[in-house]
Tab-separated table of C-alpha atoms and ligand atoms in Angstrom:
chain	number	residue	atom	x	y	z
A	1	MET	CA	-0.083	-0.097	0.025
A	2	SER	CA	1.346	3.390	-0.966
A	3	THR	CA	-0.176	5.424	1.743
A	4	SER	CA	0.817	7.185	4.923
A	5	GLU	CA	-1.313	4.367	6.617
A	6	GLN	CA	1.473	1.677	6.097
A	7	ARG	CA	2.726	0.997	9.211
A	8	ALA	CA	5.265	-1.348	10.834
A	9	PRO	CA	3.747	-4.508	12.685
A	10	GLY	CA	3.252	-3.357	16.406
A	11	ALA	CA	3.333	0.477	15.726
A	12	PRO	CA	0.505	2.156	17.211
A	13	ALA	CA	-2.730	2.821	15.099
A	14	PRO	CA	-3.605	6.462	14.481
A	15	ALA	CA	-7.109	7.435	15.641
A	16	GLY	CA	-10.225	6.838	13.264
A	17	PHE	CA	-8.025	3.905	11.470
A	18	THR	CA	-8.888	0.306	11.865
A	19	PRO	CA	-5.735	-1.755	11.535
A	20	LEU	CA	-5.307	-5.055	10.146
A	21	CYS	CA	-4.121	-6.810	13.401
A	22	VAL	CA	-1.812	-4.925	16.052
A	23	PRO	CA	-0.467	-6.356	19.442
A	24	GLU	CA	-2.629	-6.487	22.474
A	25	ILE	CA	-0.604	-5.461	25.522
A	26	ARG	CA	-2.635	-5.227	28.810
A	27	GLY	CA	-1.378	-7.566	31.520
A	28	ASN	CA	1.743	-8.152	33.351
A	29	GLU	CA	4.184	-7.210	30.648
A	30	TRP	CA	5.137	-3.683	32.364
A	31	ALA	CA	5.619	-5.379	35.780
A	32	TYR	CA	8.003	-8.428	34.420
A	33	ILE	CA	9.935	-5.881	32.145
A	34	LYS	CA	10.399	-3.476	34.818
A	35	ASP	CA	11.463	-6.619	37.117
A	36	CYS	CA	14.357	-7.272	34.612
A	37	LEU	CA	15.232	-3.522	34.299
A	38	ASP	CA	15.346	-3.770	38.301
A	39	THR	CA	17.472	-6.451	38.599
A	40	GLY	CA	19.707	-6.193	35.696
A	41	TRP	CA	18.878	-9.483	34.171
A	42	VAL	CA	18.198	-8.185	30.643
A	43	SER	CA	20.300	-10.525	28.459
A	44	SER	CA	19.908	-13.860	27.051
A	45	VAL	CA	20.290	-15.634	30.373
A	46	GLY	CA	17.698	-15.253	33.094
A	47	ALA	CA	14.680	-16.666	34.663
A	48	TYR	CA	12.144	-15.099	32.374
A	49	VAL	CA	13.688	-17.243	29.498
A	50	ASP	CA	13.080	-20.578	31.432
A	51	ARG	CA	9.689	-19.491	32.356
A	52	PHE	CA	8.744	-18.320	28.939
A	53	GLU	CA	10.035	-21.602	27.515
A	54	ARG	CA	8.072	-23.589	30.012
A	55	ALA	CA	4.943	-21.982	29.454
A	56	VAL	CA	5.125	-22.575	25.852
A	57	ALA	CA	6.131	-26.184	26.427
A	58	ASP	CA	3.095	-26.690	28.699
A	59	ALA	CA	0.677	-24.812	26.514
A	60	VAL	CA	1.581	-27.431	23.605
A	61	GLY	CA	2.073	-30.174	25.877
A	62	ALA	CA	5.865	-30.711	24.620
A	63	ARG	CA	8.663	-31.906	26.710
A	64	TYR	CA	10.924	-29.222	25.785
A	65	ALA	CA	10.980	-25.891	24.447
A	66	VAL	CA	13.909	-23.525	23.310
A	67	ALA	CA	13.483	-19.803	22.910
A	68	THR	CA	15.164	-18.188	19.660
A	69	THR	CA	15.385	-14.590	18.340
A	70	THR	CA	12.613	-15.356	15.781
A	71	GLY	CA	10.244	-17.983	14.399
A	72	THR	CA	12.708	-17.828	11.161
A	73	ALA	CA	15.636	-18.678	13.369
A	74	ALA	CA	13.767	-21.656	14.902
A	75	LEU	CA	12.975	-22.993	11.632
A	76	HIS	CA	16.638	-22.649	10.252
A	77	VAL	CA	17.672	-24.553	13.586
A	78	ALA	CA	15.114	-27.110	13.226
A	79	LEU	CA	16.246	-27.972	9.727
A	80	LEU	CA	19.631	-28.318	10.855
A	81	LEU	CA	18.643	-30.806	13.735
A	82	ALA	CA	16.794	-32.808	10.835
A	83	GLY	CA	19.866	-33.215	9.355
A	84	VAL	CA	18.799	-31.274	6.010
A	85	GLU	CA	22.018	-30.747	3.860
A	86	ARG	CA	23.034	-28.840	0.816
A	87	ASP	CA	20.998	-29.669	-2.292
A	88	ASP	CA	18.415	-31.739	-0.419
A	89	GLU	CA	14.650	-30.983	-0.616
A	90	VAL	CA	12.192	-30.249	1.901
A	91	LEU	CA	8.484	-30.039	1.150
A	92	THR	CA	6.624	-27.091	2.214
A	93	SER	CA	3.255	-24.932	1.640
A	94	THR	CA	3.337	-22.721	-1.204
A	95	LEU	CA	0.292	-20.644	0.251
A	96	THR	CA	2.290	-19.327	3.204
A	97	PHE	CA	4.524	-16.257	4.357
A	98	ILE	CA	7.888	-16.907	2.838
A	99	ALA	CA	10.031	-17.551	6.182
A	100	PRO	CA	9.911	-21.365	5.708
A	101	ALA	CA	11.364	-21.525	2.234
A	102	ASN	CA	13.867	-19.021	3.465
A	103	ALA	CA	15.238	-21.074	6.168
A	104	ILE	CA	15.430	-24.217	3.619
A	105	ARG	CA	17.670	-22.108	1.377
A	106	TYR	CA	19.819	-21.203	4.548
A	107	VAL	CA	20.842	-24.777	4.856
A	108	GLY	CA	21.211	-24.830	1.064
A	109	ALA	CA	18.482	-27.121	0.612
A	110	TRP	CA	15.505	-26.560	-1.869
A	111	PRO	CA	11.836	-26.272	-1.310
A	112	VAL	CA	9.227	-28.558	-3.181
A	113	PHE	CA	6.214	-26.233	-3.038
A	114	ILE	CA	2.761	-28.069	-2.172
A	115	ASP	CA	-0.611	-26.749	-3.138
A	116	ALA	CA	-3.224	-25.762	-0.858
A	117	GLU	CA	-6.678	-27.767	-0.771
A	118	PRO	CA	-9.626	-25.636	-1.258
A	119	GLY	CA	-11.457	-26.704	1.831
A	120	THR	CA	-9.243	-25.627	4.615
A	121	TRP	CA	-6.718	-23.534	2.366
A	122	GLN	CA	-4.131	-25.664	4.089
A	123	MET	CA	-1.380	-27.853	2.510
A	124	ASP	CA	-3.084	-30.544	0.680
A	125	PRO	CA	-2.043	-33.832	2.101
A	126	GLN	CA	-3.050	-35.786	-0.992
A	127	LYS	CA	-0.613	-33.770	-3.297
A	128	VAL	CA	1.952	-34.412	-0.739
A	129	THR	CA	1.142	-38.133	-0.756
A	130	ASP	CA	0.995	-38.227	-4.617
A	131	PHE	CA	4.173	-36.136	-4.889
A	132	LEU	CA	6.076	-38.742	-2.666
A	133	GLU	CA	4.580	-41.867	-4.163
A	134	ARG	CA	4.769	-40.900	-7.980
A	135	GLY	CA	6.842	-37.921	-7.976
A	136	CYS	CA	10.024	-39.651	-6.007
A	137	GLU	CA	11.839	-43.057	-6.408
A	138	TRP	CA	14.481	-44.674	-4.228
A	139	ARG	CA	18.028	-44.732	-6.003
A	140	ASP	CA	21.206	-44.860	-4.119
A	141	GLY	CA	19.699	-45.523	-0.867
A	142	ALA	CA	17.816	-42.350	-0.952
A	143	LEU	CA	14.556	-40.978	-1.727
A	144	ARG	CA	14.717	-38.836	-4.592
A	145	ASN	CA	12.720	-36.373	-6.593
A	146	ARG	CA	12.320	-37.969	-10.263
A	147	ALA	CA	12.318	-34.545	-11.785
A	148	THR	CA	15.332	-32.872	-9.963
A	149	GLY	CA	17.320	-36.089	-8.740
A	150	ARG	CA	17.510	-34.358	-5.361
A	151	ARG	CA	17.214	-36.185	-1.978
A	152	VAL	CA	13.908	-35.360	-0.262
A	153	ARG	CA	14.597	-35.198	3.584
A	154	ALA	CA	11.984	-33.376	5.396
A	155	ILE	CA	8.448	-31.676	5.414
A	156	ILE	CA	7.343	-28.454	6.834
A	157	PRO	CA	3.261	-28.175	6.931
A	158	VAL	CA	2.552	-24.604	7.559
A	159	HIS	CA	-0.500	-24.086	9.908
A	160	ILE	CA	-1.692	-20.705	7.974
A	161	LEU	CA	-3.726	-18.347	9.610
A	162	GLY	CA	-4.560	-20.037	12.822
A	163	HIS	CA	-6.234	-23.227	11.192
A	164	PRO	CA	-4.376	-26.670	11.242
A	165	VAL	CA	-3.308	-28.692	8.465
A	166	ASP	CA	-4.855	-32.116	8.188
A	167	THR	CA	-1.704	-33.452	9.590
A	168	ASP	CA	-2.297	-36.935	10.092
A	169	PRO	CA	-2.043	-38.178	6.425
A	170	VAL	CA	1.075	-35.987	6.264
A	171	LEU	CA	2.678	-37.710	9.266
A	172	ASP	CA	1.655	-41.079	7.708
A	173	VAL	CA	3.215	-40.779	4.754
A	174	ALA	CA	6.329	-39.096	6.439
A	175	ARG	CA	6.626	-41.970	8.381
A	176	LYS	CA	6.465	-44.397	5.460
A	177	PHE	CA	9.332	-42.604	3.248
A	178	GLY	CA	11.504	-41.797	6.573
A	179	LEU	CA	11.137	-38.130	6.569
A	180	THR	CA	11.261	-35.480	9.442
A	181	VAL	CA	8.183	-33.512	10.153
A	182	ILE	CA	8.878	-29.635	11.436
A	183	GLU	CA	5.726	-27.921	11.989
A	184	ASP	CA	5.520	-24.367	11.075
A	185	ALA	CA	3.116	-23.426	13.773
A	186	THR	CA	4.015	-19.797	13.755
A	187	GLU	CA	0.586	-18.507	12.892
A	188	SER	CA	-1.375	-21.153	14.772
A	189	LEU	CA	-0.267	-21.018	18.592
A	190	GLY	CA	-3.575	-22.077	20.279
A	191	ALA	CA	-4.908	-24.091	17.787
A	192	ARG	CA	-5.806	-27.884	18.026
A	193	TYR	CA	-6.368	-30.742	15.339
A	194	ARG	CA	-8.117	-33.712	16.299
A	195	GLY	CA	-8.035	-32.544	19.840
A	196	ARG	CA	-4.362	-32.546	19.887
A	197	PRO	CA	-2.307	-28.944	20.050
A	198	VAL	CA	-0.659	-27.831	17.009
A	199	GLY	CA	2.936	-27.673	17.687
A	200	HIS	CA	2.899	-31.028	19.159
A	201	LEU	CA	2.308	-33.209	16.103
A	202	GLY	CA	5.460	-33.848	14.337
A	203	ASP	CA	9.261	-34.372	15.317
A	204	MET	CA	9.475	-30.640	16.073
A	205	ALA	CA	7.539	-27.156	15.858
A	206	CYS	CA	8.414	-23.682	15.633
A	207	PHE	CA	6.585	-20.696	16.916
A	208	SER	CA	7.067	-16.981	16.436
A	209	PHE	CA	6.281	-14.041	18.439
A	210	ASN	CA	6.508	-11.409	16.012
A	211	GLY	CA	4.779	-8.220	16.287
A	212	ASN	CA	1.820	-9.184	14.079
A	213	LYS	CA	1.254	-12.685	15.486
A	214	LEU	CA	-1.531	-13.753	18.271
A	215	LEU	CA	1.372	-13.171	21.077
A	216	THR	CA	4.285	-11.114	20.799
A	217	THR	CA	7.554	-10.223	22.467
A	218	GLY	CA	8.288	-7.749	19.993
A	219	GLY	CA	10.332	-10.288	18.224
A	220	GLY	CA	10.971	-13.829	19.018
A	221	GLY	CA	10.551	-17.550	18.121
A	222	MET	CA	10.486	-21.068	20.069
A	223	LEU	CA	11.299	-24.506	18.895
A	224	VAL	CA	9.422	-27.237	20.854
A	225	THR	CA	10.190	-30.858	20.757
A	226	ASP	CA	9.929	-34.157	22.991
A	227	ASP	CA	13.159	-35.298	21.849
A	228	GLU	CA	15.790	-34.288	24.709
A	229	ALA	CA	18.736	-34.854	22.545
A	230	LEU	CA	17.295	-32.299	19.987
A	231	ALA	CA	16.571	-30.079	22.533
A	232	LYS	CA	20.147	-30.042	24.009
A	233	ARG	CA	21.204	-29.458	20.377
A	234	ALA	CA	18.965	-26.561	19.679
A	235	ARG	CA	20.369	-24.919	22.997
A	236	TYR	CA	23.898	-25.661	21.586
A	237	LEU	CA	23.464	-24.192	18.059
A	238	THR	CA	21.728	-21.176	19.272
A	239	THR	CA	24.334	-19.876	21.676
A	240	GLN	CA	27.114	-19.897	19.168
A	241	ALA	CA	27.899	-23.771	19.896
A	242	LYS	CA	29.936	-22.832	23.114
A	243	ASP	CA	31.500	-26.037	24.508
A	244	ASP	CA	33.585	-24.194	27.104
A	245	PRO	CA	31.871	-21.170	28.847
A	246	VAL	CA	35.157	-20.276	30.539
A	247	GLU	CA	38.022	-20.992	27.937
A	248	TYR	CA	35.541	-19.894	24.898
A	249	GLU	CA	35.764	-23.060	23.196
A	250	HIS	CA	33.579	-24.218	20.245
A	251	HIS	CA	33.702	-27.223	18.096
A	252	GLU	CA	31.149	-26.258	15.740
A	253	VAL	CA	30.035	-23.349	14.095
A	254	GLY	CA	27.009	-21.851	15.974
A	255	TYR	CA	24.652	-18.932	15.833
A	256	ASN	CA	23.474	-15.988	18.177
A	257	TYR	CA	19.794	-17.139	18.061
A	258	ARG	CA	18.835	-16.649	21.749
A	259	LEU	CA	15.973	-14.684	23.074
A	260	THR	CA	16.934	-11.955	25.506
A	261	ASN	CA	15.393	-12.131	29.327
A	262	LEU	CA	13.719	-8.774	28.361
A	263	GLN	CA	11.933	-10.114	25.415
A	264	ALA	CA	11.010	-13.336	27.483
A	265	ALA	CA	9.564	-11.347	30.361
A	266	MET	CA	6.927	-9.837	27.670
A	267	GLY	CA	6.364	-13.385	26.447
A	268	VAL	CA	5.452	-14.632	29.959
A	269	ALA	CA	3.121	-12.021	30.413
A	270	GLN	CA	1.599	-12.745	26.715
A	271	MET	CA	1.298	-16.344	27.638
A	272	GLU	CA	-1.035	-15.772	30.462
A	273	GLN	CA	-3.315	-14.186	28.001
A	274	LEU	CA	-3.241	-17.055	25.570
A	275	ASP	CA	-6.686	-18.449	26.096
A	276	ALA	CA	-8.436	-15.115	26.430
A	277	TYR	CA	-6.722	-14.040	23.268
A	278	VAL	CA	-7.871	-17.390	21.399
A	279	ALA	CA	-11.360	-16.675	22.878
A	280	ALA	CA	-11.402	-12.894	21.690
A	281	LYS	CA	-10.324	-14.112	17.850
A	282	ARG	CA	-12.934	-16.821	17.875
A	283	ARG	CA	-15.600	-14.245	18.864
A	284	ILE	CA	-14.609	-11.803	16.086
A	285	ALA	CA	-14.546	-14.773	13.495
A	286	SER	CA	-18.254	-15.830	14.510
A	287	THR	CA	-19.377	-12.124	14.325
A	288	TYR	CA	-17.843	-11.912	10.860
A	289	ALA	CA	-19.284	-15.257	9.932
A	290	GLU	CA	-22.724	-14.376	11.105
A	291	ALA	CA	-22.901	-11.003	9.246
A	292	LEU	CA	-20.937	-12.057	6.091
A	293	GLY	CA	-22.108	-15.554	5.606
A	294	GLU	CA	-25.067	-14.876	3.524
A	295	ILE	CA	-23.611	-12.125	0.960
A	296	PRO	CA	-23.332	-13.456	-2.428
A	297	GLY	CA	-19.849	-13.695	-3.663
A	298	LEU	CA	-18.025	-13.830	-0.128
A	299	THR	CA	-16.708	-17.164	1.407
A	300	ILE	CA	-16.013	-16.792	5.162
A	301	MET	CA	-13.059	-18.321	6.622
A	302	PRO	CA	-13.613	-22.288	6.937
A	303	GLU	CA	-13.094	-24.347	10.166
A	304	ALA	CA	-12.761	-27.894	9.421
A	305	SER	CA	-14.788	-30.379	11.733
A	306	TRP	CA	-11.517	-31.732	12.863
A	307	ALA	CA	-9.889	-28.435	13.697
A	308	TRP	CA	-10.167	-25.975	16.549
A	309	SER	CA	-8.853	-22.520	14.845
A	310	THR	CA	-7.749	-19.410	16.698
A	311	PHE	CA	-8.803	-17.404	13.425
A	312	TRP	CA	-5.564	-15.766	13.971
A	313	MET	CA	-5.994	-13.666	10.672
A	314	TYR	CA	-9.552	-13.691	9.525
A	315	THR	CA	-9.724	-13.879	5.995
A	316	VAL	CA	-12.746	-13.962	3.278
A	317	LEU	CA	-12.717	-15.120	-0.368
A	318	VAL	CA	-14.069	-12.496	-2.779
A	319	ASP	CA	-15.674	-13.624	-6.147
A	320	ALA	CA	-15.421	-10.664	-8.431
A	321	ASP	CA	-18.167	-11.715	-10.690
A	322	THR	CA	-20.872	-12.306	-7.790
A	323	PHE	CA	-19.781	-9.959	-5.149
A	324	GLY	CA	-19.568	-6.947	-7.914
A	325	ILE	CA	-15.787	-6.320	-7.336
A	326	GLY	CA	-12.789	-8.287	-6.735
A	327	SER	CA	-10.450	-8.681	-3.234
A	328	ARG	CA	-7.903	-5.836	-4.734
A	329	GLU	CA	-10.730	-3.367	-5.377
A	330	LEU	CA	-12.319	-4.067	-1.959
A	331	LEU	CA	-9.045	-3.455	-0.426
A	332	LYS	CA	-8.754	-0.292	-2.023
A	333	THR	CA	-12.581	1.002	-1.337
A	334	LEU	CA	-11.993	-0.116	2.526
A	335	GLU	CA	-8.821	1.883	2.572
A	336	ARG	CA	-10.535	5.038	1.639
A	337	ALA	CA	-13.180	4.354	4.605
A	338	ARG	CA	-9.642	4.055	6.651
A	339	ILE	CA	-10.033	0.405	7.144
A	340	GLN	CA	-6.822	-1.529	6.625
A	341	THR	CA	-7.234	-5.014	4.661
A	342	ARG	CA	-4.467	-7.088	3.128
A	343	PRO	CA	-4.438	-9.943	0.655
A	344	LEU	CA	-2.430	-13.377	1.412
A	345	TRP	CA	0.954	-13.944	0.206
A	346	GLN	CA	2.320	-14.264	-3.194
A	347	PRO	CA	2.103	-18.166	-3.738
A	348	LEU	CA	5.953	-19.005	-3.383
A	349	HIS	CA	6.096	-21.121	-6.474
A	350	ARG	CA	5.468	-17.789	-8.263
A	351	SER	CA	8.201	-16.066	-6.134
A	352	PRO	CA	11.250	-14.532	-7.914
A	353	ALA	CA	13.165	-15.425	-4.762
A	354	HIS	CA	12.676	-19.160	-4.973
A	355	ARG	CA	12.763	-19.573	-8.881
A	356	GLY	CA	14.773	-22.867	-8.985
A	357	ALA	CA	12.657	-24.523	-6.826
A	358	PHE	CA	10.184	-27.512	-7.689
A	359	ALA	CA	6.539	-27.199	-7.500
A	360	VAL	CA	3.483	-29.646	-7.741
A	361	ASP	CA	0.598	-28.163	-9.508
A	362	CYS	CA	-0.673	-25.423	-7.434
A	363	SER	CA	-3.479	-24.000	-8.978
A	364	THR	CA	-5.763	-23.676	-5.819
A	365	ALA	CA	-3.138	-21.600	-4.362
A	366	GLU	CA	-3.427	-19.308	-7.106
A	367	ASP	CA	-7.126	-19.149	-7.031
A	368	LEU	CA	-7.161	-18.445	-3.459
A	369	HIS	CA	-4.263	-15.645	-3.769
A	370	ARG	CA	-6.704	-14.116	-6.166
A	371	ARG	CA	-9.680	-14.146	-4.045
A	372	ALA	CA	-8.482	-13.953	-0.377
A	373	LEU	CA	-8.563	-10.767	1.710
A	374	SER	CA	-7.862	-10.367	5.476
A	375	LEU	CA	-10.179	-8.293	7.281
A	376	PRO	CA	-9.304	-6.475	10.772
A	377	CYS	CA	-9.024	-8.799	13.533
A	378	SER	CA	-6.768	-7.436	16.506
A	379	VAL	CA	-7.621	-9.054	19.834
A	380	GLY	CA	-8.480	-5.649	20.814
A	381	LEU	CA	-10.619	-4.846	17.893
A	382	THR	CA	-13.965	-3.199	19.510
A	383	PRO	CA	-17.408	-4.225	18.646
A	384	GLU	CA	-17.954	-0.886	17.036
A	385	SER	CA	-14.888	-0.766	14.830
A	386	GLN	CA	-15.828	-4.719	13.628
A	387	ARG	CA	-19.548	-3.263	13.176
A	388	GLU	CA	-18.252	-0.443	10.833
A	389	VAL	CA	-16.005	-3.095	8.859
A	390	ILE	CA	-19.159	-5.185	8.158
A	391	ASP	CA	-21.172	-2.240	7.312
A	392	GLN	CA	-18.839	-0.953	4.717
A	393	VAL	CA	-18.555	-4.585	3.078
A	394	THR	CA	-22.384	-5.149	3.373
A	395	ARG	CA	-23.005	-1.601	1.864
A	396	LEU	CA	-20.846	-2.560	-0.805
A	397	ALA	CA	-22.376	-5.813	-1.572
A	398	ALA	CA	-26.037	-4.252	-1.714
A	399	ARG	CA	-24.879	-1.611	-4.332
A	400	THR	CA	-23.359	-4.162	-6.461
A	401	VAL	CA	-26.108	-6.606	-6.362
A	402	PRO	CA	-28.412	-6.139	-9.314
B	501	PLP	C1	5.652	-15.323	11.102
B	501	PLP	C2	5.975	-16.270	10.239
B	501	PLP	C3	7.367	-17.132	10.388
B	501	PLP	C4	8.423	-16.478	11.264
B	501	PLP	O1	8.148	-15.387	11.894
B	501	PLP	P1	9.298	-14.374	12.317
B	501	PLP	O2	9.174	-13.165	11.994
B	501	PLP	O3	10.961	-14.869	11.821
B	501	PLP	O4	9.197	-14.662	13.995
B	501	PLP	C5	7.309	-18.362	9.785
B	501	PLP	N1	6.420	-18.883	8.806
B	501	PLP	C6	5.341	-18.175	8.865
B	501	PLP	C7	4.410	-18.862	7.975
B	501	PLP	C8	5.114	-16.957	9.600
B	501	PLP	O5	3.756	-16.435	9.376
């Protein structure tokens, strides 16, 4: 967007403007951060780091959690832990924010982009299976992509927008072919799949606490796993692979990926609000669903029968022919009413940053990308502001229906 209303995530909104999604800070953030300042425990060691890790591990029912500077850093480390190497391939969703594909490139590997499925907009498990069973072959003791000859090592299903991927079929086929499953759960903390918490489905999972996520530490991430050896190694790699803290001996090249105690203090306060924030998001979603569900040409955000969605980013599909205008024109019209909306990400198989990657047929993701528009859905969105968004959309629909 080319207006002055383009804002960094987390920046305060000007009056009379309804932002897409901003952080909600209303609990113990001030007290806990002040505690860090008062005690001098501000850096990458401290009680809040431990408490934050425990809180996230407990929330997803995992045994271990390792805090990182960002969700992208957590994904990078997870790929290293999975043993993914240069010129290997890793399956991931095409319809997602770019971070998982970038992390795959950080280890020199290549993404294989998988289409979304039309019912939930998530990674299509059938297309994962089809690719592995028909698009790959065993050669020289390794599973290889027939088209590229590269070795396939792992799958990163991305639970987008607060809704889980249909993960069981992905886990089944991964087990069959010996692939590691790393959940990108960065958009879906608090969601559940068939009653199980998202982030506790595969071998490892990554969360993000960036400014636009459900909970934020300004910037931050977390790697969770039940595997003690992986957790230990994650801690090692995120602290510059330090082997002797006195003599500064390092046996490997590590990373400076540890979260600070200051940020973790904010994280602990945010985690105390997780259930309340999910409830707020679900309330916003059901209000939208009730008000917009009957409008011809609008498809409201799905929730599968087996899913408990956080509706992190409330998104609708706009059918230009029936609704009267398309998603991008709706964006511009709402912008004039000082309401901020956003399309979804350019599907990654179309991204110039990832040309050279292999992709299966991704026509569903392309169709979703054309039609999708995310509506204001901050945890703190007032009923009045939401009513205003609904009224604007409803008025447009009324005007365009013959
Ligand atoms: C936000 C996000 C990440 C990682 O986020 P950071 O900004 O690095 O914390 C990774 N994957 C997806 C799908 C995301 O939306």
